[in-house]
Each structure stands twice: as structure tokens, then as C-alpha cells.
Amino acid sequence: MMPVAATNAARPALRIMPMVPVALLCLSGCGIFGGDDGKEARQPRELETFAEQLRLRRAWSARAGDGGGELRLALRLDGDGSRVYAASADGAVQAYGANNGARQWSRDTKLRLSAGPAAGGGYVAVASSGGWVIVLDAASGAEEWRAYVKGEVLAAPAVGGGRLFVRTVHGFLYAFSLATGQELWSVSQNMPRLSLRGTSAPVVQAQLVICGFDNGRLTAYEQSDGARVWDLALAAPAGRNELERLVDLNGEVQVVGNDVYVAGYNGLLAAVAAESGELLWSREFSGYNGLAVDANNVYSVSEAGRLGAHARTGGTPLWSEGLLEYRDLSRPALFASHLMVGDFEGYLHGFNVFNGKLEARARAGNSRIAAQPLVMGEMLYVLTVSGELTAWRAAGSGAS
């Protein structure tokens, strides 16, 4: 694989499959990166003052190791209520006390990690750029097993039904026994030669595992044997060249009850019935960061960095806000009735979920916040690509 890092905060990175000649096409001027041929790529919007309504107070901070810089890895935070887990590109996996940040254990996998951790069932799973999946005991950090998969892993594994599901950049989806590491089944889909760097993480819903693919398809499989239950094309490649035909479903799929929500690049924001694959509603949309969903709304970040909210029922647009355009935003998270996103300078921003107004800001570090902030209970946890791990509480209202 050949990683192609973004050269500007506004540009997503590309992944070029090995059969494509190493001509980097038009990385500096193509419209999908926010500019036109012969023009500069659009610059990150400057931060503006605002009326603070949600004050964020730092509860604790820790060092979690190298997050991979601009390699666009899928390293993130996960937790199980009592512990927060983090992984670093240099191979370390750590557990911290959720309330005080005290390091409870650290394990060196001796691999270049690229995805995870994912916690569940008393285990913590991570994956490497070389195709290794490693599962640790959540309480002690002791290694339980490791297995090899075909290709780099750039999406967090998923845990459910006593199984671990792993998606690779080559379009394979694997299922393993969570307890023993036995490979139970694998399936694959044909991938386009050019795609955004990163892949959609699998999610579990009842007896299904659902995953989006770089070919624009959303597919559900039986957890037990990998049998395909339904398959839905949410975007069809169209355009004059391979860049214009990108239709990746890169953002993590969201499942709420019996509904599935997904957003694609050069495609759609859509709601799908989990049991049948029926398309419930869709809106034209282009994004790659994934979504946040609550009881009423679906929240998205477009590829230009515009935040928006749609009604879960029917997809009616509710609000849209462009104050953070081209600031290379993270996937959003919901915290204290606010939509929280991180940017390329390490700032954490909070938008009122009801009207989209910017009401909170805090500096979580000096480097990009790539991963979705983690919410557990009344705490918000943030990780930067340089390994700055911070925990935050909502401290009431006031004026900035």
C-alpha cells in the first residue's frame, strides 16, 4: 500500500492500490480537495469569537504515545466504563483509569499499530499496518491471541456476539472467535483502484454485522457464518476520472435501534432499515468522517468541514454551520447536548444540537484531533495525533 498524506488541513488523503502507476494524479488542484485546477486549495477558516454557553473543564491529562502524525491511521480511544484504552503507532496499548487518568497497564505489541483499540467482552483488540490483529485481556493487558489478515487494517475492529470483526483495506471482512482467535469466516468485495485512505469500520446489530465499502456499497452479513443478508449500492461511480468517481463509504456506520445511518464521499447521507436493507431516506452528501446520531437527529461533517443536522425521521435538514470549514474535523460526538468535533490545531469545539450555534471551545493539545472524542458517563475524552490524552467535564455556563 502507498499512503499519500494530505498536504493541507483541508485535504483528505488518498490510497492508491498497487496496480495503479505511481503518478499522484492531481493532488494539489482537484475539486474534491476544495479547489479548482490552477487555484490554491481552500484554506482553513480562522476561528471566530462566540458567546460561550458550555464551559469545558479539564479533569486530567496523560501521554498515550505517537498517534501516527499525518499517516491517517485509525487509532482512537475506547472504554468500558471504568477504563479508557488508547493505542500508539509504535505498538503500545495502554489502559487508564476513567476517573483519574492513572495508567493501569501498558503492553508493547512490537508492531506498527494502525487501528483500534476496540473494547468489549472483557477484551481489547488492536490491529497493525502489517495485517496483524492482537487481542489483550482488558483487566491486565496480557496478550490472549494474535491472528493475521490480508492487508492493512485502517478501521477499528468491532466486538459482538462473542466474535471480533475486522475489515481490511483490500475489502476483506473477517470474523474471529473473541475468546480463542479462531477464524470463523471471511468475505470480500471488489475495491476500486483509487480510494480515500481509511475504511469503514464494521458495526454489529442484533445478529448482523454491517459494513460500508470503498465501492459505495453497504452490506449486512450474518454474524454466525458470513452469509450475505442484504446489499445496497448507496453511490455509483461517475465522472471524468478516478478522482471524480470516488464513492467511499469511509465513515463508521451508525446503528440506532433498527435503523442504520451512513454517509459517503461523493454520495449520500442515508437511513436504511437494518433488517431488510430498504432505503428509508437519502440526501445528497459528500463526507468521510462518519456521523453522530441521537434520539431525534443525525449529525454529519461534510468533506468541506460543514456541520449539519437532519431529522432521523424523513431526513429533513434542520441546520447547517460552516464556521469550521476546511479545518480537517474529526468525526463528531454528542456530549452535554452539544455536537463536539476536534480540528487540525488541537481545538475542541461544541455546537448546540438544537440550533447549531457554536457554544464551547477548549484546547486539547497542539496537534490534530483525528479520532472521534469518546463519551463515557459525564466525561469526554480526547486524543491528538501526537498522543495527548485529555479528559473533560462540563462546568456549566458563562460568558467567553
mmCIF file of C-alpha atoms in Angstrom:
data_model
loop_
_atom_site.group_PDB
_atom_site.id
_atom_site.type_symbol
_atom_site.label_atom_id
_atom_site.label_comp_id
_atom_site.label_asym_id
_atom_site.label_seq_id
_atom_site.Cartn_x
_atom_site.Cartn_y
_atom_site.Cartn_z
ATOM 1 C CA MET A 1 0.000 0.000 0.000
ATOM 2 C CA MET A 2 1.116 3.528 -0.606
ATOM 3 C CA PRO A 3 -0.068 6.127 1.908
ATOM 4 C CA VAL A 4 -0.479 9.591 0.455
ATOM 5 C CA ALA A 5 -0.652 12.130 3.241
ATOM 6 C CA ALA A 6 -2.653 15.326 2.871
ATOM 7 C CA THR A 7 -0.529 18.412 2.351
ATOM 8 C CA ASN A 8 -3.186 20.803 3.578
ATOM 9 C CA ALA A 9 -5.536 20.643 6.530
ATOM 10 C CA ALA A 10 -8.489 20.697 4.154
ATOM 11 C CA ARG A 11 -7.496 17.676 2.063
ATOM 12 C CA PRO A 12 -8.391 14.037 2.663
ATOM 13 C CA ALA A 13 -5.611 11.553 1.963
ATOM 14 C CA LEU A 14 -5.836 9.019 -0.847
ATOM 15 C CA ARG A 15 -4.957 5.358 -1.003
ATOM 16 C CA ILE A 16 -3.700 4.091 -4.355
ATOM 17 C CA MET A 17 -3.887 0.337 -4.864
ATOM 18 C CA PRO A 18 -0.660 -1.342 -6.055
ATOM 19 C CA MET A 19 -1.746 -1.809 -9.674
ATOM 20 C CA VAL A 20 -2.093 1.956 -10.214
ATOM 21 C CA PRO A 21 1.012 3.709 -11.604
ATOM 22 C CA VAL A 22 2.602 5.968 -9.014
ATOM 23 C CA ALA A 23 1.573 9.193 -10.693
ATOM 24 C CA LEU A 24 -0.106 11.120 -7.919
ATOM 25 C CA LEU A 25 -2.716 12.371 -10.366
ATOM 26 C CA CYS A 26 -3.723 15.902 -9.304
ATOM 27 C CA LEU A 27 -3.320 16.070 -5.549
ATOM 28 C CA SER A 28 -2.763 19.836 -5.478
ATOM 29 C CA GLY A 29 -5.660 21.149 -7.505
ATOM 30 C CA CYS A 30 -8.586 18.794 -7.895
ATOM 31 C CA GLY A 31 -12.036 19.996 -6.965
ATOM 32 C CA ILE A 32 -12.612 17.233 -4.404
ATOM 33 C CA PHE A 33 -9.894 18.785 -2.261
ATOM 34 C CA GLY A 34 -11.642 22.125 -2.138
ATOM 35 C CA GLY A 35 -10.047 23.935 -5.096
ATOM 36 C CA ASP A 36 -10.131 24.119 -8.866
ATOM 37 C CA ASP A 37 -7.357 23.404 -11.343
ATOM 38 C CA GLY A 38 -4.761 26.167 -11.205
ATOM 39 C CA LYS A 39 -6.071 27.581 -7.924
ATOM 40 C CA GLU A 40 -4.854 27.172 -4.375
ATOM 41 C CA ALA A 41 -6.633 24.650 -2.196
ATOM 42 C CA ARG A 42 -9.032 26.363 0.140
ATOM 43 C CA GLN A 43 -7.518 27.472 3.412
ATOM 44 C CA PRO A 44 -8.803 26.540 6.885
ATOM 45 C CA ARG A 45 -11.272 29.086 8.199
ATOM 46 C CA GLU A 46 -9.994 31.307 11.001
ATOM 47 C CA LEU A 47 -11.573 30.801 14.404
ATOM 48 C CA GLU A 48 -14.167 33.383 15.426
ATOM 49 C CA THR A 49 -15.248 34.623 18.838
ATOM 50 C CA PHE A 50 -18.562 33.401 20.213
ATOM 51 C CA ALA A 51 -20.812 33.518 23.282
ATOM 52 C CA GLU A 52 -19.744 30.622 25.493
ATOM 53 C CA GLN A 53 -22.639 28.649 26.956
ATOM 54 C CA LEU A 54 -20.879 25.371 27.756
ATOM 55 C CA ARG A 55 -17.643 25.618 29.694
ATOM 56 C CA LEU A 56 -15.308 22.628 29.475
ATOM 57 C CA ARG A 57 -13.051 21.876 32.445
ATOM 58 C CA ARG A 58 -10.039 19.599 32.071
ATOM 59 C CA ALA A 59 -10.254 16.731 34.570
ATOM 60 C CA TRP A 60 -6.915 15.052 33.805
ATOM 61 C CA SER A 61 -4.324 14.523 31.090
ATOM 62 C CA ALA A 62 -1.847 11.794 30.126
ATOM 63 C CA ARG A 63 0.616 10.816 27.397
ATOM 64 C CA ALA A 64 -0.556 7.989 25.131
ATOM 65 C CA GLY A 65 2.344 7.778 22.662
ATOM 66 C CA ASP A 66 2.703 8.523 18.969
ATOM 67 C CA GLY A 67 -0.598 8.602 17.093
ATOM 68 C CA GLY A 68 0.902 8.328 13.621
ATOM 69 C CA GLY A 69 1.029 12.009 12.663
ATOM 70 C CA GLU A 70 -0.287 12.530 9.138
ATOM 71 C CA LEU A 71 -0.454 8.824 8.216
ATOM 72 C CA ARG A 72 -4.245 8.912 8.658
ATOM 73 C CA LEU A 73 -4.340 5.883 10.911
ATOM 74 C CA ALA A 74 -7.471 4.640 12.676
ATOM 75 C CA LEU A 75 -6.070 4.909 16.195
ATOM 76 C CA ARG A 76 -8.704 6.089 18.618
ATOM 77 C CA LEU A 77 -9.987 5.828 22.184
ATOM 78 C CA ASP A 78 -12.390 3.264 23.572
ATOM 79 C CA GLY A 79 -13.636 2.441 27.046
ATOM 80 C CA ASP A 80 -15.639 0.026 29.151
ATOM 81 C CA GLY A 81 -16.936 2.366 31.862
ATOM 82 C CA SER A 82 -14.040 2.004 34.290
ATOM 83 C CA ARG A 83 -11.068 2.243 31.928
ATOM 84 C CA VAL A 84 -10.070 4.235 28.848
ATOM 85 C CA TYR A 85 -7.923 2.418 26.287
ATOM 86 C CA ALA A 86 -5.506 4.005 23.826
ATOM 87 C CA ALA A 87 -3.007 2.662 21.302
ATOM 88 C CA SER A 88 0.008 4.262 19.648
ATOM 89 C CA ALA A 89 1.601 3.766 16.259
ATOM 90 C CA ASP A 90 4.797 2.471 17.865
ATOM 91 C CA GLY A 91 2.961 -0.580 19.199
ATOM 92 C CA ALA A 92 1.940 0.313 22.748
ATOM 93 C CA VAL A 93 -1.556 -0.242 24.138
ATOM 94 C CA GLN A 94 -2.437 1.417 27.452
ATOM 95 C CA ALA A 95 -5.298 1.434 29.922
ATOM 96 C CA TYR A 96 -6.102 4.459 32.102
ATOM 97 C CA GLY A 97 -8.489 4.909 34.972
ATOM 98 C CA ALA A 98 -11.520 6.684 33.565
ATOM 99 C CA ASN A 99 -11.936 8.979 36.564
ATOM 100 C CA ASN A 100 -8.350 9.967 37.356
ATOM 101 C CA GLY A 101 -6.218 9.057 34.337
ATOM 102 C CA ALA A 102 -3.908 6.776 36.315
ATOM 103 C CA ARG A 103 -2.194 4.308 33.981
ATOM 104 C CA GLN A 104 -3.296 0.803 34.947
ATOM 105 C CA TRP A 105 -1.246 -1.151 32.439
ATOM 106 C CA SER A 106 0.788 -0.828 29.256
ATOM 107 C CA ARG A 107 1.537 -3.544 26.699
ATOM 108 C CA ASP A 108 4.080 -3.374 23.866
ATOM 109 C CA THR A 109 2.831 -5.399 20.900
ATOM 110 C CA LYS A 110 6.102 -4.776 18.984
ATOM 111 C CA LEU A 111 4.078 -3.917 15.867
ATOM 112 C CA ARG A 112 3.223 -0.745 13.966
ATOM 113 C CA LEU A 113 -0.364 -0.318 15.065
ATOM 114 C CA SER A 114 -2.861 1.295 12.716
ATOM 115 C CA ALA A 115 -6.352 0.705 14.161
ATOM 116 C CA GLY A 116 -8.170 0.373 17.449
ATOM 117 C CA PRO A 117 -8.496 -0.170 20.262
ATOM 118 C CA ALA A 118 -11.940 -1.771 20.445
ATOM 119 C CA ALA A 119 -13.120 -2.912 23.861
ATOM 120 C CA GLY A 120 -15.823 -5.457 24.683
ATOM 121 C CA GLY A 121 -16.487 -8.756 26.399
ATOM 122 C CA GLY A 122 -13.500 -8.314 28.710
ATOM 123 C CA TYR A 123 -11.042 -7.904 25.832
ATOM 124 C CA VAL A 124 -9.276 -5.104 23.945
ATOM 125 C CA ALA A 125 -8.423 -5.500 20.240
ATOM 126 C CA VAL A 126 -5.983 -3.564 18.064
ATOM 127 C CA ALA A 127 -4.637 -4.110 14.549
ATOM 128 C CA SER A 128 -1.455 -3.327 12.656
ATOM 129 C CA SER A 129 -0.484 -1.898 9.294
ATOM 130 C CA GLY A 130 1.094 -5.276 8.532
ATOM 131 C CA GLY A 131 -2.198 -7.161 8.898
ATOM 132 C CA TRP A 132 -1.936 -8.467 12.453
ATOM 133 C CA VAL A 133 -4.867 -8.470 14.860
ATOM 134 C CA ILE A 134 -3.966 -8.573 18.565
ATOM 135 C CA VAL A 135 -6.389 -9.223 21.416
ATOM 136 C CA LEU A 136 -5.492 -8.389 25.027
ATOM 137 C CA ASP A 137 -7.143 -9.028 28.359
ATOM 138 C CA ALA A 138 -8.916 -5.798 29.316
ATOM 139 C CA ALA A 139 -8.101 -6.040 33.024
ATOM 140 C CA SER A 140 -4.400 -6.900 32.828
ATOM 141 C CA GLY A 141 -3.219 -6.173 29.290
ATOM 142 C CA ALA A 142 -1.967 -9.735 28.878
ATOM 143 C CA GLU A 143 -1.974 -10.888 25.267
ATOM 144 C CA GLU A 144 -4.617 -13.521 24.583
ATOM 145 C CA TRP A 145 -4.021 -14.161 20.880
ATOM 146 C CA ARG A 146 -2.993 -12.661 17.554
ATOM 147 C CA ALA A 147 -4.014 -13.539 14.015
ATOM 148 C CA TYR A 148 -3.056 -12.479 10.503
ATOM 149 C CA VAL A 149 -5.423 -10.931 7.953
ATOM 150 C CA LYS A 150 -4.885 -9.961 4.331
ATOM 151 C CA GLY A 151 -3.940 -6.297 4.146
ATOM 152 C CA GLU A 152 -3.519 -3.222 6.290
ATOM 153 C CA VAL A 153 -6.266 -2.527 8.814
ATOM 154 C CA LEU A 154 -7.437 1.096 8.833
ATOM 155 C CA ALA A 155 -10.696 0.722 10.740
ATOM 156 C CA ALA A 156 -11.287 -0.220 14.348
ATOM 157 C CA PRO A 157 -12.405 -3.831 14.867
ATOM 158 C CA ALA A 158 -15.909 -4.471 16.179
ATOM 159 C CA VAL A 159 -16.907 -6.733 19.076
ATOM 160 C CA GLY A 160 -20.250 -8.503 19.330
ATOM 161 C CA GLY A 161 -21.840 -11.890 19.877
ATOM 162 C CA GLY A 162 -18.596 -13.369 21.199
ATOM 163 C CA ARG A 163 -16.865 -12.505 17.920
ATOM 164 C CA LEU A 164 -14.350 -9.974 16.648
ATOM 165 C CA PHE A 165 -14.907 -8.474 13.189
ATOM 166 C CA VAL A 166 -12.023 -6.952 11.246
ATOM 167 C CA ARG A 167 -12.130 -5.072 7.928
ATOM 168 C CA THR A 168 -9.001 -4.641 5.764
ATOM 169 C CA VAL A 169 -8.157 -2.093 3.079
ATOM 170 C CA HIS A 170 -8.360 -4.844 0.429
ATOM 171 C CA GLY A 171 -12.093 -5.251 1.014
ATOM 172 C CA PHE A 172 -11.985 -8.337 3.270
ATOM 173 C CA LEU A 173 -14.169 -8.699 6.351
ATOM 174 C CA TYR A 174 -13.059 -11.348 8.849
ATOM 175 C CA ALA A 175 -14.815 -12.892 11.834
ATOM 176 C CA PHE A 176 -12.847 -14.442 14.717
ATOM 177 C CA SER A 177 -13.818 -16.111 17.943
ATOM 178 C CA LEU A 178 -13.188 -13.406 20.526
ATOM 179 C CA ALA A 179 -12.131 -15.923 23.159
ATOM 180 C CA THR A 180 -9.855 -18.207 21.103
ATOM 181 C CA GLY A 181 -8.814 -16.286 17.975
ATOM 182 C CA GLN A 182 -10.109 -18.996 15.642
ATOM 183 C CA GLU A 183 -11.018 -17.591 12.228
ATOM 184 C CA LEU A 184 -14.710 -18.316 11.704
ATOM 185 C CA TRP A 185 -15.265 -16.892 8.217
ATOM 186 C CA SER A 186 -14.222 -14.190 5.777
ATOM 187 C CA VAL A 187 -15.900 -12.404 2.868
ATOM 188 C CA SER A 188 -14.654 -9.829 0.391
ATOM 189 C CA GLN A 189 -15.809 -7.227 -2.092
ATOM 190 C CA ASN A 190 -14.091 -5.775 -5.151
ATOM 191 C CA MET A 191 -12.414 -2.479 -4.356
ATOM 192 C CA PRO A 192 -11.736 0.422 -6.745
ATOM 193 C CA ARG A 193 -8.133 1.128 -7.679
ATOM 194 C CA LEU A 194 -8.214 4.557 -6.048
ATOM 195 C CA SER A 195 -9.876 5.398 -2.753
ATOM 196 C CA LEU A 196 -9.610 7.671 0.242
ATOM 197 C CA ARG A 197 -7.175 6.464 2.877
ATOM 198 C CA GLY A 198 -9.185 4.738 5.569
ATOM 199 C CA THR A 199 -12.047 2.269 5.634
ATOM 200 C CA SER A 200 -15.461 1.981 7.209
ATOM 201 C CA ALA A 201 -15.465 0.097 10.483
ATOM 202 C CA PRO A 202 -17.886 -2.826 10.826
ATOM 203 C CA VAL A 203 -20.737 -2.482 13.330
ATOM 204 C CA VAL A 204 -22.893 -5.134 14.953
ATOM 205 C CA GLN A 205 -26.675 -5.012 15.050
ATOM 206 C CA ALA A 206 -28.670 -7.896 16.566
ATOM 207 C CA GLN A 207 -27.436 -10.961 14.615
ATOM 208 C CA LEU A 208 -25.889 -8.921 11.800
ATOM 209 C CA VAL A 209 -22.558 -7.266 11.122
ATOM 210 C CA ILE A 210 -22.868 -4.286 8.772
ATOM 211 C CA CYS A 211 -20.078 -2.579 6.877
ATOM 212 C CA GLY A 212 -19.614 0.079 4.219
ATOM 213 C CA PHE A 213 -17.085 -0.427 1.420
ATOM 214 C CA ASP A 214 -14.989 1.740 -0.874
ATOM 215 C CA ASN A 215 -17.139 0.723 -3.849
ATOM 216 C CA GLY A 216 -20.099 2.632 -2.384
ATOM 217 C CA ARG A 217 -21.946 -0.466 -1.134
ATOM 218 C CA LEU A 218 -23.415 -1.026 2.320
ATOM 219 C CA THR A 219 -23.693 -4.732 3.130
ATOM 220 C CA ALA A 220 -25.082 -6.785 6.010
ATOM 221 C CA TYR A 221 -23.831 -10.289 6.850
ATOM 222 C CA GLU A 222 -24.922 -12.943 9.318
ATOM 223 C CA GLN A 223 -22.598 -12.881 12.305
ATOM 224 C CA SER A 224 -22.668 -16.659 12.582
ATOM 225 C CA ASP A 225 -21.446 -17.659 9.109
ATOM 226 C CA GLY A 226 -20.895 -14.543 6.970
ATOM 227 C CA ALA A 227 -23.906 -15.182 4.725
ATOM 228 C CA ARG A 228 -24.945 -12.015 2.903
ATOM 229 C CA VAL A 229 -28.339 -10.790 4.130
ATOM 230 C CA TRP A 230 -28.643 -7.658 2.013
ATOM 231 C CA ASP A 231 -26.504 -5.414 -0.138
ATOM 232 C CA LEU A 232 -27.287 -1.815 -1.076
ATOM 233 C CA ALA A 233 -25.472 0.456 -3.536
ATOM 234 C CA LEU A 234 -25.566 3.923 -1.990
ATOM 235 C CA ALA A 235 -23.374 5.592 -4.600
ATOM 236 C CA ALA A 236 -22.401 4.797 -8.176
ATOM 237 C CA PRO A 237 -19.048 5.942 -9.598
ATOM 238 C CA ALA A 238 -19.494 8.812 -12.054
ATOM 239 C CA GLY A 239 -17.133 11.368 -13.514
ATOM 240 C CA ARG A 240 -14.355 12.002 -15.998
ATOM 241 C CA ASN A 241 -11.534 10.459 -13.968
ATOM 242 C CA GLU A 242 -10.898 8.182 -10.997
ATOM 243 C CA LEU A 243 -10.772 11.075 -8.547
ATOM 244 C CA GLU A 244 -14.248 12.207 -9.530
ATOM 245 C CA ARG A 245 -15.508 8.612 -9.316
ATOM 246 C CA LEU A 246 -14.580 8.157 -5.637
ATOM 247 C CA VAL A 247 -17.608 6.828 -3.747
ATOM 248 C CA ASP A 248 -16.058 5.583 -0.498
ATOM 249 C CA LEU A 249 -18.217 4.771 2.495
ATOM 250 C CA ASN A 250 -15.348 5.550 4.873
ATOM 251 C CA GLY A 251 -17.127 6.854 7.946
ATOM 252 C CA GLU A 252 -18.242 4.434 10.614
ATOM 253 C CA VAL A 253 -21.825 3.272 10.118
ATOM 254 C CA GLN A 254 -24.212 4.200 12.925
ATOM 255 C CA VAL A 255 -26.945 1.880 14.174
ATOM 256 C CA VAL A 256 -29.798 3.127 16.363
ATOM 257 C CA GLY A 257 -32.463 0.539 17.087
ATOM 258 C CA ASN A 258 -33.471 -0.988 13.763
ATOM 259 C CA ASP A 259 -32.153 1.883 11.642
ATOM 260 C CA VAL A 260 -28.741 2.225 10.019
ATOM 261 C CA TYR A 261 -27.227 5.611 9.140
ATOM 262 C CA VAL A 262 -24.324 6.091 6.755
ATOM 263 C CA ALA A 263 -22.635 8.842 4.755
ATOM 264 C CA GLY A 264 -20.432 8.504 1.696
ATOM 265 C CA TYR A 265 -17.918 10.514 -0.284
ATOM 266 C CA ASN A 266 -19.480 11.958 -3.464
ATOM 267 C CA GLY A 267 -22.648 10.113 -2.496
ATOM 268 C CA LEU A 268 -25.460 10.170 0.017
ATOM 269 C CA LEU A 269 -26.402 10.657 3.624
ATOM 270 C CA ALA A 270 -28.888 7.844 4.102
ATOM 271 C CA ALA A 271 -31.056 5.900 6.521
ATOM 272 C CA VAL A 272 -31.512 2.183 5.904
ATOM 273 C CA ALA A 273 -33.705 -0.456 7.576
ATOM 274 C CA ALA A 274 -31.320 -2.878 9.320
ATOM 275 C CA GLU A 275 -33.454 -5.994 8.881
ATOM 276 C CA SER A 276 -34.138 -5.582 5.155
ATOM 277 C CA GLY A 277 -31.672 -3.112 3.663
ATOM 278 C CA GLU A 278 -34.544 -0.934 2.453
ATOM 279 C CA LEU A 279 -33.540 2.666 1.819
ATOM 280 C CA LEU A 280 -35.690 4.807 4.124
ATOM 281 C CA TRP A 281 -34.457 8.226 3.001
ATOM 282 C CA SER A 282 -31.403 9.852 1.474
ATOM 283 C CA ARG A 283 -29.882 13.273 0.861
ATOM 284 C CA GLU A 284 -27.042 14.264 -1.447
ATOM 285 C CA PHE A 285 -23.902 14.491 0.658
ATOM 286 C CA SER A 286 -20.122 14.184 0.497
ATOM 287 C CA GLY A 287 -18.158 13.294 3.622
ATOM 288 C CA TYR A 288 -15.730 10.756 5.025
ATOM 289 C CA ASN A 289 -15.698 11.284 8.811
ATOM 290 C CA GLY A 290 -18.790 9.397 9.860
ATOM 291 C CA LEU A 291 -21.838 10.501 11.792
ATOM 292 C CA ALA A 292 -23.294 11.021 15.244
ATOM 293 C CA VAL A 293 -26.907 10.075 15.972
ATOM 294 C CA ASP A 294 -29.190 10.739 18.931
ATOM 295 C CA ALA A 295 -32.866 10.001 19.569
ATOM 296 C CA ASN A 296 -34.039 12.721 17.197
ATOM 297 C CA ASN A 297 -31.329 13.742 14.753
ATOM 298 C CA VAL A 298 -28.436 12.660 12.548
ATOM 299 C CA TYR A 299 -25.356 14.893 12.686
ATOM 300 C CA SER A 300 -22.759 14.998 9.927
ATOM 301 C CA VAL A 301 -19.499 16.654 8.885
ATOM 302 C CA SER A 302 -19.109 17.258 5.165
ATOM 303 C CA GLU A 303 -15.814 16.908 3.305
ATOM 304 C CA ALA A 304 -15.600 20.723 3.359
ATOM 305 C CA GLY A 305 -15.980 20.791 7.146
ATOM 306 C CA ARG A 306 -19.584 21.985 7.288
ATOM 307 C CA LEU A 307 -21.571 20.575 10.210
ATOM 308 C CA GLY A 308 -25.230 19.722 9.766
ATOM 309 C CA ALA A 309 -28.238 18.116 11.387
ATOM 310 C CA HIS A 310 -31.056 16.130 9.768
ATOM 311 C CA ALA A 311 -34.166 14.681 11.366
ATOM 312 C CA ARG A 312 -33.866 10.926 11.922
ATOM 313 C CA THR A 313 -37.370 10.501 10.587
ATOM 314 C CA GLY A 314 -37.517 11.575 6.963
ATOM 315 C CA GLY A 315 -34.101 13.262 6.833
ATOM 316 C CA THR A 316 -35.411 16.836 6.889
ATOM 317 C CA PRO A 317 -32.483 19.307 7.084
ATOM 318 C CA LEU A 318 -32.556 21.179 10.400
ATOM 319 C CA TRP A 319 -29.435 23.329 10.483
ATOM 320 C CA SER A 320 -26.062 23.749 8.814
ATOM 321 C CA GLU A 321 -22.976 25.577 10.099
ATOM 322 C CA GLY A 322 -19.758 26.438 8.248
ATOM 323 C CA LEU A 323 -17.687 28.149 10.969
ATOM 324 C CA LEU A 324 -15.078 25.366 10.850
ATOM 325 C CA GLU A 325 -14.792 24.834 7.106
ATOM 326 C CA TYR A 326 -11.549 23.195 5.944
ATOM 327 C CA ARG A 327 -10.229 22.699 9.486
ATOM 328 C CA ASP A 328 -9.848 18.920 8.990
ATOM 329 C CA LEU A 329 -12.504 17.979 11.526
ATOM 330 C CA SER A 330 -12.798 14.727 13.419
ATOM 331 C CA ARG A 331 -15.868 12.569 13.459
ATOM 332 C CA PRO A 332 -18.381 14.248 15.788
ATOM 333 C CA ALA A 333 -19.522 13.053 19.204
ATOM 334 C CA LEU A 334 -22.503 14.013 21.363
ATOM 335 C CA PHE A 335 -21.802 15.442 24.824
ATOM 336 C CA ALA A 336 -23.935 17.584 27.149
ATOM 337 C CA SER A 337 -26.455 18.443 24.397
ATOM 338 C CA HIS A 338 -23.623 19.573 22.129
ATOM 339 C CA LEU A 339 -22.024 18.220 18.988
ATOM 340 C CA MET A 340 -18.289 18.008 19.699
ATOM 341 C CA VAL A 341 -15.608 17.985 16.981
ATOM 342 C CA GLY A 342 -11.835 18.370 17.024
ATOM 343 C CA ASP A 343 -9.731 20.203 14.448
ATOM 344 C CA PHE A 344 -6.231 20.158 12.975
ATOM 345 C CA GLU A 345 -4.837 22.598 15.585
ATOM 346 C CA GLY A 346 -5.985 20.582 18.585
ATOM 347 C CA TYR A 347 -9.072 22.652 19.381
ATOM 348 C CA LEU A 348 -12.264 21.012 20.590
ATOM 349 C CA HIS A 349 -15.483 22.770 19.547
ATOM 350 C CA GLY A 350 -19.046 22.315 20.800
ATOM 351 C CA PHE A 351 -22.208 23.184 18.836
ATOM 352 C CA ASN A 352 -25.707 23.288 20.310
ATOM 353 C CA VAL A 353 -27.559 20.276 18.896
ATOM 354 C CA PHE A 354 -30.860 22.180 18.695
ATOM 355 C CA ASN A 355 -29.790 25.214 16.671
ATOM 356 C CA GLY A 356 -26.191 24.598 15.541
ATOM 357 C CA LYS A 357 -24.718 27.578 17.391
ATOM 358 C CA LEU A 358 -21.085 27.400 18.496
ATOM 359 C CA GLU A 359 -21.123 27.471 22.301
ATOM 360 C CA ALA A 360 -17.918 25.798 23.539
ATOM 361 C CA ARG A 361 -14.213 25.640 22.775
ATOM 362 C CA ALA A 362 -11.163 24.214 24.527
ATOM 363 C CA ARG A 363 -7.566 23.450 23.512
ATOM 364 C CA ALA A 364 -6.957 19.722 23.922
ATOM 365 C CA GLY A 365 -3.418 19.769 22.519
ATOM 366 C CA ASN A 366 -1.055 21.173 19.932
ATOM 367 C CA SER A 367 -1.720 18.676 17.136
ATOM 368 C CA ARG A 368 -4.658 17.366 15.122
ATOM 369 C CA ILE A 369 -7.583 15.654 16.822
ATOM 370 C CA ALA A 370 -8.147 12.858 14.325
ATOM 371 C CA ALA A 371 -10.259 10.412 16.313
ATOM 372 C CA GLN A 372 -13.829 10.866 17.431
ATOM 373 C CA PRO A 373 -13.939 12.104 21.034
ATOM 374 C CA LEU A 374 -15.026 9.360 23.417
ATOM 375 C CA VAL A 375 -18.007 9.955 25.714
ATOM 376 C CA MET A 376 -18.472 7.819 28.840
ATOM 377 C CA GLY A 377 -20.914 8.925 31.502
ATOM 378 C CA GLU A 378 -20.316 12.594 32.282
ATOM 379 C CA MET A 379 -16.802 12.648 30.828
ATOM 380 C CA LEU A 380 -15.421 13.456 27.392
ATOM 381 C CA TYR A 381 -12.038 12.031 26.353
ATOM 382 C CA VAL A 382 -9.912 13.451 23.528
ATOM 383 C CA LEU A 383 -6.763 12.124 21.828
ATOM 384 C CA THR A 384 -4.465 14.089 19.492
ATOM 385 C CA VAL A 385 -2.198 12.507 16.871
ATOM 386 C CA SER A 386 0.849 13.342 18.997
ATOM 387 C CA GLY A 387 -0.580 11.296 21.877
ATOM 388 C CA GLU A 388 -2.019 13.987 24.130
ATOM 389 C CA LEU A 389 -4.894 12.363 26.029
ATOM 390 C CA THR A 390 -7.227 14.652 27.961
ATOM 391 C CA ALA A 391 -10.448 14.163 29.911
ATOM 392 C CA TRP A 392 -13.082 16.878 30.220
ATOM 393 C CA ARG A 393 -16.199 17.670 32.241
ATOM 394 C CA ALA A 394 -18.987 20.123 31.526
ATOM 395 C CA ALA A 395 -18.574 23.001 34.022
ATOM 396 C CA GLY A 396 -21.771 24.988 33.457
ATOM 397 C CA SER A 397 -22.457 28.177 31.522
ATOM 398 C CA GLY A 398 -20.817 31.566 31.395
ATOM 399 C CA ALA A 399 -19.526 34.230 29.049
ATOM 400 C CA SER A 400 -16.362 33.948 26.966
#
